[in-house]
CSV table of C-alpha atoms and ligand atoms in Angstrom, one decimal:
chain,number,residue,atom,x,y,z
D,1,UNK,CA,34.8,-39.0,-10.8
D,2,UNK,CA,38.2,-40.8,-9.7
D,3,UNK,CA,40.5,-41.9,-13.1
D,4,UNK,CA,42.1,-44.7,-14.6
D,5,UNK,CA,45.1,-45.6,-13.5
D,6,UNK,CA,47.8,-43.3,-14.9
D,7,UNK,CA,51.1,-43.4,-14.7
D,8,UNK,CA,51.4,-41.1,-12.0
D,9,UNK,CA,49.5,-44.1,-10.4
D,10,UNK,CA,52.6,-46.0,-10.8
D,11,UNK,CA,54.6,-43.1,-9.5
D,12,UNK,CA,52.7,-42.4,-6.1
D,13,UNK,CA,53.2,-46.6,-6.2
D,14,UNK,CA,57.2,-46.1,-6.8
D,15,UNK,CA,56.7,-48.6,-8.9
D,16,UNK,CA,58.1,-46.4,-11.6
D,17,UNK,CA,61.6,-44.3,-11.0
D,18,UNK,CA,60.5,-40.1,-10.2
D,19,UNK,CA,62.3,-37.0,-8.5
D,20,UNK,CA,60.2,-36.7,-6.0
D,21,UNK,CA,60.7,-33.6,-4.1
D,22,UNK,CA,57.4,-33.9,-2.3
D,23,UNK,CA,55.2,-36.0,0.1
D,24,UNK,CA,52.8,-36.4,2.5
D,25,UNK,CA,49.8,-37.9,3.4
D,26,UNK,CA,47.5,-36.6,0.9
D,27,UNK,CA,50.0,-34.9,-1.8
D,28,UNK,CA,53.3,-36.3,-3.9
D,29,UNK,CA,55.2,-33.7,-5.8
D,30,UNK,CA,58.1,-34.3,-8.4
D,31,UNK,CA,59.7,-33.0,-11.7
D,32,UNK,CA,58.4,-32.9,-15.1
D,33,UNK,CA,59.9,-35.5,-17.4
D,34,UNK,CA,60.0,-33.0,-20.0
D,35,UNK,CA,60.2,-30.2,-18.4
D,36,UNK,CA,58.9,-26.2,-20.1
D,37,UNK,CA,60.6,-24.0,-17.9
D,38,UNK,CA,64.3,-24.8,-15.7
D,39,UNK,CA,61.9,-25.8,-12.2
D,40,UNK,CA,58.9,-27.8,-13.4
D,41,UNK,CA,56.9,-29.3,-11.2
D,42,UNK,CA,54.3,-31.5,-10.2
D,43,UNK,CA,51.8,-31.3,-7.5
D,44,UNK,CA,49.4,-34.0,-7.0
D,45,UNK,CA,46.6,-35.8,-4.9
D,46,UNK,CA,47.5,-39.2,-4.0
D,47,UNK,CA,43.8,-40.0,-4.6
D,48,UNK,CA,43.2,-40.4,-8.0
D,49,UNK,CA,40.7,-37.4,-9.5
D,50,UNK,CA,40.6,-38.0,-13.2
D,51,UNK,CA,40.8,-33.8,-13.4
D,52,UNK,CA,39.8,-30.6,-12.3
D,53,UNK,CA,36.2,-30.5,-13.3
D,54,UNK,CA,35.9,-33.8,-11.7
D,55,UNK,CA,36.6,-32.7,-8.0
D,56,UNK,CA,33.5,-32.4,-5.8
D,57,UNK,CA,32.4,-30.6,-3.2
D,58,UNK,CA,33.7,-32.3,-0.8
D,59,UNK,CA,37.1,-32.3,-2.1
D,60,UNK,CA,37.4,-29.0,-0.7
D,61,UNK,CA,40.2,-29.2,1.7
D,62,UNK,CA,42.6,-31.1,-0.3
D,63,UNK,CA,41.5,-29.1,-2.8
D,64,UNK,CA,43.2,-26.0,-0.8
D,65,UNK,CA,45.8,-28.9,0.5
D,66,UNK,CA,47.3,-28.9,-2.8
D,67,UNK,CA,47.7,-25.5,-3.2
D,68,UNK,CA,49.4,-24.8,-0.5
D,69,UNK,CA,51.2,-27.5,-1.4
D,70,UNK,CA,52.5,-25.3,-4.3
D,71,UNK,CA,53.3,-22.5,-2.2
D,72,UNK,CA,55.9,-24.7,-0.5
D,73,UNK,CA,57.1,-26.9,-3.0
D,74,UNK,CA,57.8,-23.8,-5.1
D,75,UNK,CA,59.5,-22.2,-1.7
D,76,UNK,CA,61.5,-25.0,-1.4
D,77,UNK,CA,62.6,-24.9,-4.6
D,78,UNK,CA,64.0,-21.5,-4.4
D,79,UNK,CA,61.5,-19.3,-6.6
D,80,UNK,CA,61.9,-16.3,-4.9
D,81,UNK,CA,61.9,-14.5,-7.2
D,82,UNK,CA,57.8,-16.1,-8.5
D,83,UNK,CA,56.2,-18.9,-10.5
D,84,UNK,CA,53.0,-19.7,-12.4
D,85,UNK,CA,51.3,-22.5,-11.2
D,86,UNK,CA,49.1,-24.4,-14.2
D,87,UNK,CA,46.5,-26.4,-14.0
D,88,UNK,CA,45.8,-28.3,-18.3
D,89,UNK,CA,42.1,-29.3,-18.1
D,90,UNK,CA,40.3,-32.0,-20.8
D,91,UNK,CA,41.0,-32.1,-24.2
D,92,UNK,CA,41.0,-28.3,-25.4
D,93,UNK,CA,43.2,-27.7,-21.7
D,94,UNK,CA,45.6,-29.6,-22.9
D,95,UNK,CA,46.0,-32.6,-20.7
D,96,UNK,CA,47.2,-35.7,-21.4
D,97,UNK,CA,47.6,-37.2,-18.3
D,98,UNK,CA,44.1,-38.1,-17.0
D,99,UNK,CA,45.5,-37.5,-13.2
D,100,UNK,CA,44.6,-34.1,-11.7
D,101,UNK,CA,48.3,-32.3,-11.7
D,102,UNK,CA,49.2,-28.9,-11.3
D,103,UNK,CA,52.4,-27.6,-13.3
D,104,UNK,CA,54.7,-25.4,-11.1
D,105,UNK,CA,56.9,-23.7,-13.6
D,106,UNK,CA,59.6,-21.2,-12.6
D,107,UNK,CA,63.5,-20.3,-12.7
D,108,UNK,CA,62.2,-18.2,-16.3
D,109,UNK,CA,60.2,-14.9,-16.9
D,110,UNK,CA,56.3,-16.1,-18.0
D,111,UNK,CA,54.6,-14.9,-20.9
D,112,UNK,CA,51.4,-14.4,-21.9
D,113,UNK,CA,48.8,-15.8,-22.7
D,114,UNK,CA,50.2,-19.3,-23.1
D,115,UNK,CA,49.5,-21.1,-26.6
P,201,5GP,P1,50.1,-32.1,-19.1
P,201,5GP,O1,49.7,-32.5,-20.6
P,201,5GP,O2,48.2,-33.3,-18.4
P,201,5GP,O3,49.0,-31.2,-18.7
P,201,5GP,O4,50.2,-32.8,-18.2
P,201,5GP,C1,51.5,-33.8,-18.1
P,201,5GP,C2,52.6,-33.9,-17.6
P,201,5GP,O5,52.7,-34.9,-17.4
P,201,5GP,C3,53.7,-33.9,-19.0
P,201,5GP,O6,54.4,-31.9,-18.7
P,201,5GP,C4,54.8,-34.2,-18.8
P,201,5GP,O7,55.9,-34.0,-19.2
P,201,5GP,C5,54.9,-35.3,-17.2
P,201,5GP,N1,55.2,-36.3,-17.7
P,201,5GP,C6,54.1,-37.0,-18.6
P,201,5GP,N2,54.8,-38.9,-18.0
P,201,5GP,C7,55.6,-38.2,-17.4
P,201,5GP,C8,56.5,-39.0,-16.0
P,201,5GP,O8,56.3,-40.7,-16.2
P,201,5GP,N3,57.2,-39.0,-14.9
P,201,5GP,C9,57.2,-37.4,-15.2
P,201,5GP,N4,57.9,-36.9,-14.1
P,201,5GP,N5,56.6,-36.7,-15.8
P,201,5GP,C10,55.9,-37.0,-17.0
Protein backbone atom coordinates (compact mmCIF):
# COMPACT_ATOMS: atom_id res chain seq x y z
CA UNK A 1 0.00 0.00 0.00
CA UNK A 2 1.32 3.46 -0.77
CA UNK A 3 0.94 6.34 1.62
CA UNK A 4 -0.97 9.56 1.33
CA UNK A 5 0.95 12.77 0.89
CA UNK A 6 3.10 13.50 3.95
CA UNK A 7 5.65 16.07 5.06
CA UNK A 8 8.34 13.64 3.87
CA UNK A 9 6.96 13.76 0.29
CA UNK A 10 7.47 17.53 0.44
CA UNK A 11 11.04 17.05 1.68
CA UNK A 12 11.74 14.64 -1.22
CA UNK A 13 10.43 17.25 -3.68
CA UNK A 14 12.41 20.03 -1.90
CA UNK A 15 9.16 21.89 -1.19
CA UNK A 16 10.16 22.28 2.45
CA UNK A 17 13.75 22.48 3.69
CA UNK A 18 15.60 19.66 5.38
CA UNK A 19 19.22 18.97 6.26
CA UNK A 20 19.76 16.28 3.63
CA UNK A 21 22.85 14.15 4.18
CA UNK A 22 22.44 11.50 1.46
CA UNK A 23 20.39 10.91 -1.68
CA UNK A 24 20.23 8.35 -4.47
CA UNK A 25 17.57 7.13 -6.88
CA UNK A 26 15.74 5.12 -4.24
CA UNK A 27 16.40 6.75 -0.89
CA UNK A 28 16.86 10.04 0.94
CA UNK A 29 18.46 10.67 4.35
CA UNK A 30 18.05 13.86 6.37
CA UNK A 31 18.50 15.02 9.96
CA UNK A 32 15.48 14.73 12.26
CA UNK A 33 13.98 18.11 13.13
CA UNK A 34 13.59 17.04 16.78
CA UNK A 35 16.74 15.00 17.48
CA UNK A 36 16.65 12.43 20.28
CA UNK A 37 20.42 11.86 20.22
CA UNK A 38 23.49 13.86 19.14
CA UNK A 39 23.08 12.22 15.72
CA UNK A 40 19.49 11.53 14.60
CA UNK A 41 19.03 10.89 10.90
CA UNK A 42 16.00 9.52 9.05
CA UNK A 43 16.40 7.26 6.00
CA UNK A 44 13.32 7.06 3.79
CA UNK A 45 12.39 5.43 0.50
CA UNK A 46 11.43 7.88 -2.23
CA UNK A 47 8.60 5.45 -2.99
CA UNK A 48 5.88 6.38 -0.50
CA UNK A 49 5.35 3.16 1.47
CA UNK A 50 3.29 4.21 4.50
CA UNK A 51 4.79 1.82 7.03
CA UNK A 52 6.87 -1.33 7.33
CA UNK A 53 3.73 -3.47 7.56
CA UNK A 54 2.71 -2.23 4.11
CA UNK A 55 5.91 -3.36 2.39
CA UNK A 56 5.32 -6.12 -0.16
CA UNK A 57 7.54 -9.00 -1.20
CA UNK A 58 8.35 -7.15 -4.44
CA UNK A 59 9.85 -4.37 -2.31
CA UNK A 60 12.60 -6.67 -1.03
CA UNK A 61 15.38 -4.99 -3.00
CA UNK A 62 14.28 -1.56 -1.82
CA UNK A 63 14.08 -2.75 1.79
CA UNK A 64 17.59 -4.16 1.59
CA UNK A 65 18.78 -0.95 -0.01
CA UNK A 66 17.37 1.08 2.88
CA UNK A 67 19.33 -0.99 5.41
CA UNK A 68 22.54 -0.65 3.41
CA UNK A 69 21.84 3.08 3.16
CA UNK A 70 21.57 3.19 6.96
CA UNK A 71 25.00 1.55 7.17
CA UNK A 72 26.50 3.99 4.70
CA UNK A 73 24.96 7.10 6.29
CA UNK A 74 25.98 5.98 9.79
CA UNK A 75 29.56 5.50 8.64
CA UNK A 76 29.57 8.90 6.96
CA UNK A 77 28.16 10.44 10.18
CA UNK A 78 31.14 9.03 12.08
CA UNK A 79 29.18 6.59 14.23
CA UNK A 80 32.09 4.15 14.52
CA UNK A 81 31.23 3.36 18.15
CA UNK A 82 27.79 2.01 17.24
CA UNK A 83 24.28 3.29 16.78
CA UNK A 84 20.66 2.22 16.97
CA UNK A 85 18.26 1.74 14.05
CA UNK A 86 14.55 2.12 14.82
CA UNK A 87 11.42 1.65 12.71
CA UNK A 88 8.25 2.77 14.47
CA UNK A 89 5.36 0.90 12.85
CA UNK A 90 1.77 2.02 13.27
CA UNK A 91 -0.03 3.39 16.30
CA UNK A 92 1.38 1.17 19.04
CA UNK A 93 4.82 1.54 17.49
CA UNK A 94 4.59 5.30 17.99
CA UNK A 95 4.70 6.14 14.28
CA UNK A 96 3.70 9.75 13.65
CA UNK A 97 4.56 10.23 9.96
CA UNK A 98 2.91 7.79 7.54
CA UNK A 99 5.89 7.40 5.23
CA UNK A 100 8.26 4.55 6.10
CA UNK A 101 11.42 5.83 7.80
CA UNK A 102 14.39 4.29 9.55
CA UNK A 103 15.76 6.30 12.47
CA UNK A 104 19.53 6.27 12.95
CA UNK A 105 20.33 7.30 16.53
CA UNK A 106 23.89 7.68 17.72
CA UNK A 107 26.50 9.73 19.47
CA UNK A 108 25.47 8.51 22.92
CA UNK A 109 24.82 5.16 24.62
CA UNK A 110 21.34 3.80 23.87
CA UNK A 111 19.52 2.20 26.79
CA UNK A 112 17.38 -0.90 26.52
CA UNK A 113 14.44 -1.45 26.64
CA UNK A 114 13.11 1.63 24.85
CA UNK A 115 10.14 3.38 26.41
P1 LIG B 1 8.03 8.55 13.91
O1 LIG B 1 7.54 9.03 15.25
O2 LIG B 1 6.92 8.56 12.88
O3 LIG B 1 8.78 7.26 13.96
O4 LIG B 1 9.13 9.60 13.47
C1 LIG B 1 8.85 10.73 12.74
C2 LIG B 1 10.04 11.64 12.89
O5 LIG B 1 9.97 12.65 11.92
C3 LIG B 1 10.12 12.33 14.26
O6 LIG B 1 11.33 11.98 14.90
C4 LIG B 1 10.03 13.81 13.91
O7 LIG B 1 10.86 14.60 14.73
C5 LIG B 1 10.48 13.82 12.45
N1 LIG B 1 9.90 14.90 11.68
C6 LIG B 1 8.60 15.26 11.63
N2 LIG B 1 8.42 16.30 10.80
C7 LIG B 1 9.65 16.60 10.31
C8 LIG B 1 10.10 17.59 9.39
O8 LIG B 1 9.34 18.40 8.84
N3 LIG B 1 11.43 17.61 9.12
C9 LIG B 1 12.30 16.73 9.70
N4 LIG B 1 13.60 16.83 9.36
N5 LIG B 1 11.91 15.78 10.56
C10 LIG B 1 10.58 15.72 10.86
